[in-house]
mmCIF file of C-alpha atoms in Angstrom:
data_model
loop_
_atom_site.group_PDB
_atom_site.id
_atom_site.type_symbol
_atom_site.label_atom_id
_atom_site.label_comp_id
_atom_site.label_asym_id
_atom_site.label_seq_id
_atom_site.Cartn_x
_atom_site.Cartn_y
_atom_site.Cartn_z
ATOM 1 C CA MET A 1 42.150 80.951 36.761
ATOM 2 C CA SER A 2 44.483 81.861 39.225
ATOM 3 C CA TYR A 3 47.495 79.640 40.626
ATOM 4 C CA ILE A 4 49.233 78.601 43.419
ATOM 5 C CA VAL A 5 52.596 77.968 44.345
ATOM 6 C CA LEU A 6 54.672 76.803 46.862
ATOM 7 C CA ALA A 7 58.260 77.633 46.978
ATOM 8 C CA ILE A 8 60.922 76.107 48.613
ATOM 9 C CA ASN A 9 64.217 77.190 49.823
ATOM 10 C CA PRO A 10 66.565 75.252 51.499
ATOM 11 C CA GLY A 11 69.653 76.008 53.634
ATOM 12 C CA SER A 12 72.476 74.926 55.504
ATOM 13 C CA THR A 13 70.347 75.948 58.948
ATOM 14 C CA SER A 14 66.909 76.595 57.688
ATOM 15 C CA THR A 15 63.849 75.751 55.024
ATOM 16 C CA LYS A 16 62.369 78.901 53.832
ATOM 17 C CA VAL A 17 59.115 78.210 52.070
ATOM 18 C CA ALA A 18 56.519 80.345 50.741
ATOM 19 C CA LEU A 19 52.887 80.564 49.046
ATOM 20 C CA TYR A 20 52.196 82.813 46.884
ATOM 21 C CA GLU A 21 48.611 82.708 44.552
ATOM 22 C CA GLU A 22 50.065 84.321 41.391
ATOM 23 C CA GLU A 23 51.957 87.181 42.551
ATOM 24 C CA ARG A 24 50.686 87.590 46.041
ATOM 25 C CA PRO A 25 52.285 86.121 48.757
ATOM 26 C CA LEU A 26 49.838 83.982 51.073
ATOM 27 C CA LEU A 27 52.557 82.709 53.702
ATOM 28 C CA GLU A 28 56.439 83.121 54.254
ATOM 29 C CA LEU A 29 57.995 81.061 56.524
ATOM 30 C CA SER A 30 61.779 80.617 57.760
ATOM 31 C CA LEU A 31 61.554 76.842 59.553
ATOM 32 C CA SER A 32 65.471 76.654 61.656
ATOM 33 C CA HIS A 33 66.940 73.785 61.942
ATOM 34 C CA PRO A 34 68.944 73.668 65.288
ATOM 35 C CA THR A 35 72.587 72.773 65.471
ATOM 36 C CA GLU A 36 71.633 69.568 67.913
ATOM 37 C CA GLU A 37 68.783 68.553 65.254
ATOM 38 C CA LEU A 38 70.682 68.710 62.539
ATOM 39 C CA ALA A 39 73.510 66.419 64.068
ATOM 40 C CA ARG A 40 71.645 63.544 63.884
ATOM 41 C CA PHE A 41 72.054 63.284 60.752
ATOM 42 C CA ALA A 42 75.203 61.730 59.033
ATOM 43 C CA ASN A 43 74.796 63.458 55.598
ATOM 44 C CA VAL A 44 72.738 66.216 54.265
ATOM 45 C CA ILE A 45 70.787 64.057 51.758
ATOM 46 C CA ASP A 46 69.452 62.397 54.838
ATOM 47 C CA GLN A 47 67.686 65.251 56.559
ATOM 48 C CA LEU A 48 65.142 64.935 53.514
ATOM 49 C CA ASP A 49 62.111 62.997 55.060
ATOM 50 C CA TRP A 50 62.612 65.562 57.974
ATOM 51 C CA ARG A 51 62.194 68.781 56.095
ATOM 52 C CA ARG A 52 59.654 67.125 54.221
ATOM 53 C CA GLY A 53 57.496 66.308 57.341
ATOM 54 C CA LEU A 54 58.392 70.391 59.041
ATOM 55 C CA ILE A 55 57.050 71.612 55.320
ATOM 56 C CA LEU A 56 53.912 69.596 55.435
ATOM 57 C CA GLN A 57 53.274 70.133 59.359
ATOM 58 C CA ALA A 58 53.902 74.106 58.424
ATOM 59 C CA LEU A 59 51.397 73.841 55.990
ATOM 60 C CA ARG A 60 48.456 72.423 58.049
ATOM 61 C CA ASP A 61 49.186 74.664 61.142
ATOM 62 C CA HIS A 62 48.346 77.541 58.469
ATOM 63 C CA ASP A 63 45.258 75.631 57.538
ATOM 64 C CA PHE A 64 46.822 75.156 53.991
ATOM 65 C CA ASP A 65 45.546 71.740 52.145
ATOM 66 C CA ILE A 66 48.147 70.438 49.615
ATOM 67 C CA HIS A 67 45.641 69.661 47.316
ATOM 68 C CA ARG A 68 45.546 73.188 46.453
ATOM 69 C CA LEU A 69 48.626 74.037 44.622
ATOM 70 C CA SER A 70 49.305 74.180 41.191
ATOM 71 C CA ALA A 71 52.916 73.827 41.030
ATOM 72 C CA VAL A 72 56.001 73.249 43.691
ATOM 73 C CA ILE A 73 59.443 74.764 42.735
ATOM 74 C CA GLY A 74 62.571 74.322 44.904
ATOM 75 C CA ARG A 75 66.125 76.038 44.732
ATOM 76 C CA GLY A 76 68.181 73.966 42.376
ATOM 77 C CA GLY A 77 71.202 72.059 43.672
ATOM 78 C CA LEU A 78 74.768 71.134 42.434
ATOM 79 C CA ILE A 79 73.819 68.756 39.522
ATOM 80 C CA ARG A 80 75.242 68.672 36.239
ATOM 81 C CA PRO A 81 75.727 72.626 34.554
ATOM 82 C CA VAL A 82 73.613 73.621 32.587
ATOM 83 C CA PRO A 83 72.041 76.405 30.706
ATOM 84 C CA ALA A 84 69.787 79.070 32.891
ATOM 85 C CA GLY A 85 66.055 78.305 32.909
ATOM 86 C CA VAL A 86 63.544 75.989 34.438
ATOM 87 C CA TYR A 87 63.433 72.731 34.303
ATOM 88 C CA GLU A 88 60.997 69.800 35.513
ATOM 89 C CA VAL A 89 62.058 67.721 37.962
ATOM 90 C CA ASN A 90 62.588 64.507 36.599
ATOM 91 C CA SER A 91 64.248 61.224 37.837
ATOM 92 C CA ARG A 92 67.236 61.658 36.071
ATOM 93 C CA MET A 93 67.643 65.120 38.653
ATOM 94 C CA ARG A 94 66.538 63.300 41.426
ATOM 95 C CA TYR A 95 69.049 60.235 40.927
ATOM 96 C CA ASP A 96 71.737 63.534 40.527
ATOM 97 C CA LEU A 97 70.246 65.034 43.532
ATOM 98 C CA ARG A 98 70.620 62.408 45.739
ATOM 99 C CA ASN A 99 74.270 61.609 44.119
ATOM 100 C CA ALA A 100 75.565 64.740 43.934
ATOM 101 C CA GLN A 101 79.614 64.969 44.533
ATOM 102 C CA MET A 102 79.196 67.731 46.243
ATOM 103 C CA LYS A 103 77.304 68.156 49.386
ATOM 104 C CA HIS A 104 75.046 71.212 50.338
ATOM 105 C CA ALA A 105 71.608 71.796 51.871
ATOM 106 C CA CYS A 106 70.201 72.883 48.056
ATOM 107 C CA ASN A 107 70.359 69.552 46.821
ATOM 108 C CA LEU A 108 67.112 68.854 48.882
ATOM 109 C CA GLY A 109 65.516 71.610 46.375
ATOM 110 C CA GLY A 110 64.107 69.883 43.467
ATOM 111 C CA LEU A 111 63.801 66.661 45.815
ATOM 112 C CA LEU A 112 61.298 67.913 48.717
ATOM 113 C CA ALA A 113 59.358 69.674 45.568
ATOM 114 C CA ALA A 114 59.109 66.822 43.657
ATOM 115 C CA GLN A 115 58.058 64.603 46.913
ATOM 116 C CA ILE A 116 55.366 67.247 47.943
ATOM 117 C CA ALA A 117 53.778 67.744 44.270
ATOM 118 C CA HIS A 118 53.431 64.440 44.155
ATOM 119 C CA MET A 119 51.412 64.068 47.626
ATOM 120 C CA ALA A 120 49.414 67.176 46.051
ATOM 121 C CA GLY A 121 47.785 65.111 43.597
ATOM 122 C CA PRO A 122 48.093 63.902 39.621
ATOM 123 C CA GLY A 123 49.241 66.876 37.146
ATOM 124 C CA ILE A 124 51.070 68.551 39.880
ATOM 125 C CA LYS A 125 54.336 69.160 38.683
ATOM 126 C CA ALA A 126 58.190 70.002 40.160
ATOM 127 C CA TYR A 127 60.458 72.122 39.105
ATOM 128 C CA ILE A 128 63.659 73.872 39.834
ATOM 129 C CA ALA A 129 65.177 77.225 37.940
ATOM 130 C CA ASP A 130 68.810 78.766 37.391
ATOM 131 C CA PRO A 131 70.551 76.199 39.804
ATOM 132 C CA PRO A 132 73.875 77.344 40.896
ATOM 133 C CA VAL A 133 75.501 75.374 38.321
ATOM 134 C CA VAL A 134 74.072 77.310 35.591
ATOM 135 C CA ASP A 135 76.980 77.261 32.854
ATOM 136 C CA GLU A 136 76.884 79.931 30.014
ATOM 137 C CA MET A 137 80.428 80.991 30.275
ATOM 138 C CA ASP A 138 82.980 81.862 27.494
ATOM 139 C CA ASP A 139 85.350 78.979 26.730
ATOM 140 C CA THR A 140 88.237 81.161 27.181
ATOM 141 C CA ALA A 141 87.108 82.013 31.455
ATOM 142 C CA ARG A 142 87.382 78.720 31.691
ATOM 143 C CA ILE A 143 91.198 78.178 31.118
ATOM 144 C CA THR A 144 94.018 78.530 33.666
ATOM 145 C CA GLY A 145 97.502 77.621 33.586
ATOM 146 C CA MET A 146 97.067 73.980 34.725
ATOM 147 C CA PRO A 147 94.873 72.039 31.860
ATOM 148 C CA MET A 148 93.931 69.505 34.578
ATOM 149 C CA CYS A 149 92.068 72.365 36.563
ATOM 150 C CA GLN A 150 89.644 74.164 34.406
ATOM 151 C CA ARG A 151 87.503 76.338 36.327
ATOM 152 C CA LYS A 152 83.427 76.031 36.623
ATOM 153 C CA PRO A 153 81.172 78.309 37.669
ATOM 154 C CA ILE A 154 79.145 77.398 40.985
ATOM 155 C CA PHE A 155 77.314 80.821 41.868
ATOM 156 C CA HIS A 156 74.258 82.761 42.937
ATOM 157 C CA ALA A 157 72.476 82.059 39.331
ATOM 158 C CA LEU A 158 68.986 82.348 41.006
ATOM 159 C CA ASN A 159 69.488 85.800 42.738
ATOM 160 C CA GLN A 160 71.791 87.023 40.485
ATOM 161 C CA LYS A 161 69.902 86.765 37.260
ATOM 162 C CA ALA A 162 66.507 87.791 39.263
ATOM 163 C CA THR A 163 68.080 90.784 40.563
ATOM 164 C CA ALA A 164 69.787 91.718 37.387
ATOM 165 C CA ARG A 165 66.453 91.580 35.582
ATOM 166 C CA LEU A 166 64.768 93.304 38.578
ATOM 167 C CA HIS A 167 67.231 95.952 37.929
ATOM 168 C CA CYS A 168 66.903 96.197 34.066
ATOM 169 C CA GLU A 169 62.865 96.713 34.419
ATOM 170 C CA ARG A 170 63.175 99.512 37.088
ATOM 171 C CA ALA A 171 66.321 101.574 34.967
ATOM 172 C CA GLY A 172 64.472 101.201 32.023
ATOM 173 C CA LEU A 173 67.364 98.746 30.605
ATOM 174 C CA VAL A 174 66.163 95.041 28.470
ATOM 175 C CA TYR A 175 68.283 92.682 30.442
ATOM 176 C CA GLU A 176 69.379 90.733 27.140
ATOM 177 C CA GLU A 177 71.051 93.785 25.843
ATOM 178 C CA SER A 178 72.951 95.115 28.814
ATOM 179 C CA ASN A 179 76.111 94.471 30.274
ATOM 180 C CA LEU A 180 76.193 94.129 33.912
ATOM 181 C CA ILE A 181 78.465 93.079 37.146
ATOM 182 C CA VAL A 182 76.396 91.743 39.826
ATOM 183 C CA ALA A 183 78.215 90.895 43.107
ATOM 184 C CA HIS A 184 76.115 88.794 45.227
ATOM 185 C CA MET A 185 77.049 89.200 49.255
ATOM 186 C CA GLY A 186 76.295 86.558 51.332
ATOM 187 C CA GLY A 187 78.175 83.482 53.489
ATOM 188 C CA GLY A 188 79.802 83.132 49.733
ATOM 189 C CA ILE A 189 80.222 85.808 47.382
ATOM 190 C CA SER A 190 79.867 85.047 43.614
ATOM 191 C CA VAL A 191 80.931 88.349 41.349
ATOM 192 C CA ALA A 192 79.543 87.737 37.536
ATOM 193 C CA ALA A 193 79.878 89.662 34.385
ATOM 194 C CA HIS A 194 76.688 89.744 32.064
ATOM 195 C CA ARG A 195 76.694 90.217 29.061
ATOM 196 C CA ARG A 196 73.753 90.453 27.400
ATOM 197 C CA GLY A 197 71.560 87.817 29.116
ATOM 198 C CA ARG A 198 74.812 85.446 29.805
ATOM 199 C CA VAL A 199 76.777 84.972 32.583
ATOM 200 C CA VAL A 200 80.108 85.089 30.731
ATOM 201 C CA ASP A 201 82.820 85.026 33.562
ATOM 202 C CA VAL A 202 81.873 83.820 37.394
ATOM 203 C CA ASN A 203 84.069 82.985 40.185
ATOM 204 C CA ASN A 204 83.004 79.506 41.933
ATOM 205 C CA ALA A 205 81.505 81.118 44.935
ATOM 206 C CA LEU A 206 81.563 77.453 47.023
ATOM 207 C CA ASP A 207 84.795 75.852 45.659
ATOM 208 C CA GLY A 208 87.909 77.720 46.112
ATOM 209 C CA ASP A 209 87.855 80.879 43.647
ATOM 210 C CA GLY A 210 87.180 84.583 43.741
ATOM 211 C CA PRO A 211 86.736 86.842 47.181
ATOM 212 C CA PHE A 212 87.159 85.217 50.396
ATOM 213 C CA ALA A 213 83.759 85.430 51.818
ATOM 214 C CA PRO A 214 82.674 85.694 55.616
ATOM 215 C CA ASP A 215 82.848 81.514 55.973
ATOM 216 C CA ARG A 216 84.747 80.584 52.456
ATOM 217 C CA ALA A 217 88.156 81.017 51.368
ATOM 218 C CA GLY A 218 88.303 82.184 47.876
ATOM 219 C CA SER A 219 91.237 82.484 45.847
ATOM 220 C CA ILE A 220 94.532 81.137 47.739
ATOM 221 C CA PRO A 221 98.030 81.272 46.766
ATOM 222 C CA SER A 222 98.950 77.966 44.738
ATOM 223 C CA SER A 223 102.162 77.253 46.050
ATOM 224 C CA GLU A 224 101.506 78.074 49.453
ATOM 225 C CA LEU A 225 98.410 75.920 49.596
ATOM 226 C CA ILE A 226 100.145 73.123 48.506
ATOM 227 C CA LYS A 227 102.806 73.303 51.200
ATOM 228 C CA ILE A 228 99.592 73.213 53.562
ATOM 229 C CA CYS A 229 98.686 70.341 52.026
ATOM 230 C CA PHE A 230 101.861 68.315 52.440
ATOM 231 C CA SER A 231 102.648 69.546 55.616
ATOM 232 C CA GLY A 232 100.780 66.977 57.833
ATOM 233 C CA GLN A 233 99.389 69.416 60.186
ATOM 234 C CA TYR A 234 96.138 69.038 58.351
ATOM 235 C CA THR A 235 93.416 66.153 57.096
ATOM 236 C CA ARG A 236 92.472 66.508 53.287
ATOM 237 C CA GLU A 237 88.591 67.138 54.768
ATOM 238 C CA GLU A 238 90.025 69.710 57.665
ATOM 239 C CA LEU A 239 91.276 71.551 54.451
ATOM 240 C CA LEU A 240 88.421 71.071 52.220
ATOM 241 C CA LYS A 241 86.605 72.498 55.007
ATOM 242 C CA TYR A 242 88.324 75.741 55.082
ATOM 243 C CA VAL A 243 87.695 76.417 51.047
ATOM 244 C CA SER A 244 83.974 76.010 51.338
ATOM 245 C CA SER A 245 82.746 76.690 55.122
ATOM 246 C CA LYS A 246 85.890 77.608 58.081
ATOM 247 C CA GLY A 247 87.812 79.793 55.633
ATOM 248 C CA GLY A 248 87.287 83.925 55.419
ATOM 249 C CA LEU A 249 85.894 85.869 58.289
ATOM 250 C CA VAL A 250 85.265 82.559 60.278
ATOM 251 C CA ALA A 251 88.860 81.780 60.298
ATOM 252 C CA TYR A 252 90.240 84.387 61.042
ATOM 253 C CA LEU A 253 87.909 85.918 63.580
ATOM 254 C CA GLY A 254 85.779 83.304 64.595
ATOM 255 C CA THR A 255 82.292 84.405 63.360
ATOM 256 C CA ASN A 256 80.842 84.696 60.169
ATOM 257 C CA SER A 257 78.400 87.384 61.020
ATOM 258 C CA VAL A 258 79.203 90.863 59.524
ATOM 259 C CA MET A 259 76.964 92.367 61.957
ATOM 260 C CA GLU A 260 79.233 91.259 64.646
ATOM 261 C CA VAL A 261 82.103 92.229 62.748
ATOM 262 C CA MET A 262 80.748 95.841 62.552
ATOM 263 C CA LYS A 263 79.767 95.932 66.003
ATOM 264 C CA ARG A 264 83.311 94.708 67.275
ATOM 265 C CA ILE A 265 84.424 97.678 64.839
ATOM 266 C CA LYS A 266 82.744 100.099 66.651
ATOM 267 C CA GLU A 267 83.951 99.031 69.747
ATOM 268 C CA GLY A 268 87.398 99.618 68.500
ATOM 269 C CA ASP A 269 88.655 96.209 67.076
ATOM 270 C CA ASN A 270 91.256 96.852 64.268
ATOM 271 C CA ARG A 271 91.636 93.634 63.456
ATOM 272 C CA ALA A 272 88.119 93.235 62.711
ATOM 273 C CA ARG A 273 88.511 96.226 60.510
ATOM 274 C CA MET A 274 91.461 95.210 58.788
ATOM 275 C CA MET A 275 89.645 91.848 58.029
ATOM 276 C CA LEU A 276 86.139 93.504 56.770
ATOM 277 C CA ASP A 277 88.230 95.891 54.772
ATOM 278 C CA ALA A 278 90.443 93.325 52.870
ATOM 279 C CA MET A 279 87.354 91.045 52.266
ATOM 280 C CA CYS A 280 85.934 93.826 50.517
ATOM 281 C CA TYR A 281 89.001 95.112 48.823
ATOM 282 C CA ASN A 282 88.856 91.547 47.354
ATOM 283 C CA VAL A 283 85.163 91.931 46.110
ATOM 284 C CA SER A 284 86.424 95.413 44.402
ATOM 285 C CA LYS A 285 89.034 94.079 42.680
ATOM 286 C CA GLN A 286 86.724 90.803 41.345
ATOM 287 C CA ILE A 287 84.591 93.535 39.913
ATOM 288 C CA GLY A 288 87.330 95.147 38.200
ATOM 289 C CA ALA A 289 88.455 92.025 36.457
ATOM 290 C CA MET A 290 84.937 91.602 35.261
ATOM 291 C CA ALA A 291 84.568 95.001 33.996
ATOM 292 C CA ALA A 292 87.633 94.173 31.916
ATOM 293 C CA THR A 293 86.115 90.625 30.630
ATOM 294 C CA LEU A 294 83.289 93.607 29.875
ATOM 295 C CA SER A 295 85.616 95.720 27.876
ATOM 296 C CA GLY A 296 84.967 98.359 30.329
ATOM 297 C CA LYS A 297 81.272 98.406 28.765
ATOM 298 C CA VAL A 298 79.331 98.259 31.727
ATOM 299 C CA ASP A 299 75.503 99.628 32.158
ATOM 300 C CA ALA A 300 75.507 98.871 36.096
ATOM 301 C CA ILE A 301 77.298 97.176 38.557
ATOM 302 C CA ILE A 302 74.853 95.446 40.930
ATOM 303 C CA LEU A 303 75.226 94.807 44.908
ATOM 304 C CA THR A 304 72.918 91.752 46.276
ATOM 305 C CA GLY A 305 73.248 89.657 49.087
ATOM 306 C CA GLY A 306 72.697 89.696 52.866
ATOM 307 C CA ILE A 307 75.781 91.676 53.508
ATOM 308 C CA SER A 308 74.434 94.434 51.065
ATOM 309 C CA TYR A 309 72.708 95.712 54.210
ATOM 310 C CA ASN A 310 75.599 97.005 55.710
ATOM 311 C CA GLU A 311 76.374 100.470 53.906
ATOM 312 C CA PRO A 312 80.308 100.769 55.259
ATOM 313 C CA VAL A 313 80.645 97.643 53.103
ATOM 314 C CA VAL A 314 78.811 99.067 50.382
ATOM 315 C CA GLU A 315 80.402 102.420 50.817
ATOM 316 C CA TYR A 316 84.051 100.868 50.301
ATOM 317 C CA ILE A 317 82.700 99.315 46.986
ATOM 318 C CA ARG A 318 81.298 102.177 46.119
ATOM 319 C CA GLU A 319 84.991 104.224 46.616
ATOM 320 C CA HIS A 320 86.677 101.923 44.597
ATOM 321 C CA CYS A 321 84.581 100.993 41.598
ATOM 322 C CA GLY A 322 81.904 103.691 41.312
ATOM 323 C CA PHE A 323 84.512 105.012 38.420
ATOM 324 C CA ILE A 324 83.279 101.639 36.390
ATOM 325 C CA ALA A 325 79.875 102.251 36.195
ATOM 326 C CA PRO A 326 76.677 103.360 38.312
ATOM 327 C CA ILE A 327 76.266 101.590 41.307
ATOM 328 C CA ALA A 328 72.756 99.664 42.370
ATOM 329 C CA VAL A 329 71.845 98.401 45.546
ATOM 330 C CA TYR A 330 69.469 95.531 46.149
ATOM 331 C CA PRO A 331 70.033 94.217 49.648
ATOM 332 C CA GLY A 332 69.041 90.722 50.375
ATOM 333 C CA GLU A 333 68.255 87.548 48.159
ATOM 334 C CA ASN A 334 64.241 87.261 46.613
ATOM 335 C CA GLU A 335 64.851 83.822 45.608
ATOM 336 C CA LEU A 336 61.354 82.720 47.029
ATOM 337 C CA GLU A 337 59.621 84.969 44.882
ATOM 338 C CA SER A 338 62.183 84.668 42.076
ATOM 339 C CA LEU A 339 61.246 80.982 42.118
ATOM 340 C CA VAL A 340 57.365 81.929 42.251
ATOM 341 C CA LYS A 341 57.962 83.878 39.047
ATOM 342 C CA ASN A 342 59.784 81.482 37.878
ATOM 343 C CA ALA A 343 56.978 78.552 37.894
ATOM 344 C CA LEU A 344 54.170 81.142 37.181
ATOM 345 C CA VAL A 345 55.581 81.498 33.379
ATOM 346 C CA VAL A 346 55.569 78.130 32.958
ATOM 347 C CA LEU A 347 51.778 77.612 34.414
ATOM 348 C CA HIS A 348 50.729 80.493 32.242
ATOM 349 C CA GLY A 349 52.567 78.794 29.058
ATOM 350 C CA VAL A 350 54.775 81.770 28.559
ATOM 351 C CA ILE A 351 58.135 79.267 28.075
ATOM 352 C CA THR A 352 58.031 75.705 28.177
ATOM 353 C CA PRO A 353 60.341 74.247 30.864
ATOM 354 C CA LYS A 354 63.876 72.872 30.012
ATOM 355 C CA LEU A 355 64.215 68.706 30.240
ATOM 356 C CA TYR A 356 67.256 67.967 32.304
ATOM 357 C CA LYS A 357 69.359 65.160 30.453
#
């Protein structure tokens, strides 16, 4: 018996969906959401029914009957910290996704999966896998100089784990026996130390930690940030947006597109070159920190995410970090395929999904 899986990956301006029969892709779509349409909704969670309708219409347009589905799996959201793995979407998870303190489109993934699975018929289950809140950090990695401010992981866990395993398969390594540094470089940047199958340290790629990114501020000198907070020039909401969506390259150059920055550099824009170099410098420095976390015993450094398509970025990091370990590049993200694979190991009985509680 072959299984058909629908994977759903909601982002801030698009919803990506894919249909697979076993590991054979049947359909992959990216449903774009123009800014003017999104402006109708006060909150991300209010987009749930609208996005579900778009997905169902797209499937109908391609003559697919959802009653043929074996399972639906969505991108995980900002729920409570959990170990890595596949989770069945239950009522507790749905509640936490709807009421998540941090608002992000990824919170819609499990909810969309649950609703469409319910519509597909009895016995069709909804899952998520390796959500951004996967927490396998060493306890010492959490501690900062202020007891009331502990470090916590929010990162690209799904793509980090999937790309690490893919590299190990191709390099003849065993993920659970390897030491890897994985840098996912997209709108946010997460750099993680994978020690024998566990992400023992990683920066919070959403909430102000680690390298600055195309639209995120990364780590900021504490005293300077406190002064700005009490300057009266910015509201709380404005500063939070700097941290999570209006900082980084956007704050300096007015764009979060590295391709646009590269274009400006080719046209002789020295400021653009300096800011891109600074971002690469910060990524390289974070990779070096993760090498120390692994005591210098690193089997490979893996670069992934959309920014990895840019050869000058890769070469900058290679020049600064190549002495640590061999560098492997897996551009883009294969999150839909990764979601499907996670659903299939459940459907085939290889693993039992974990219980969210």
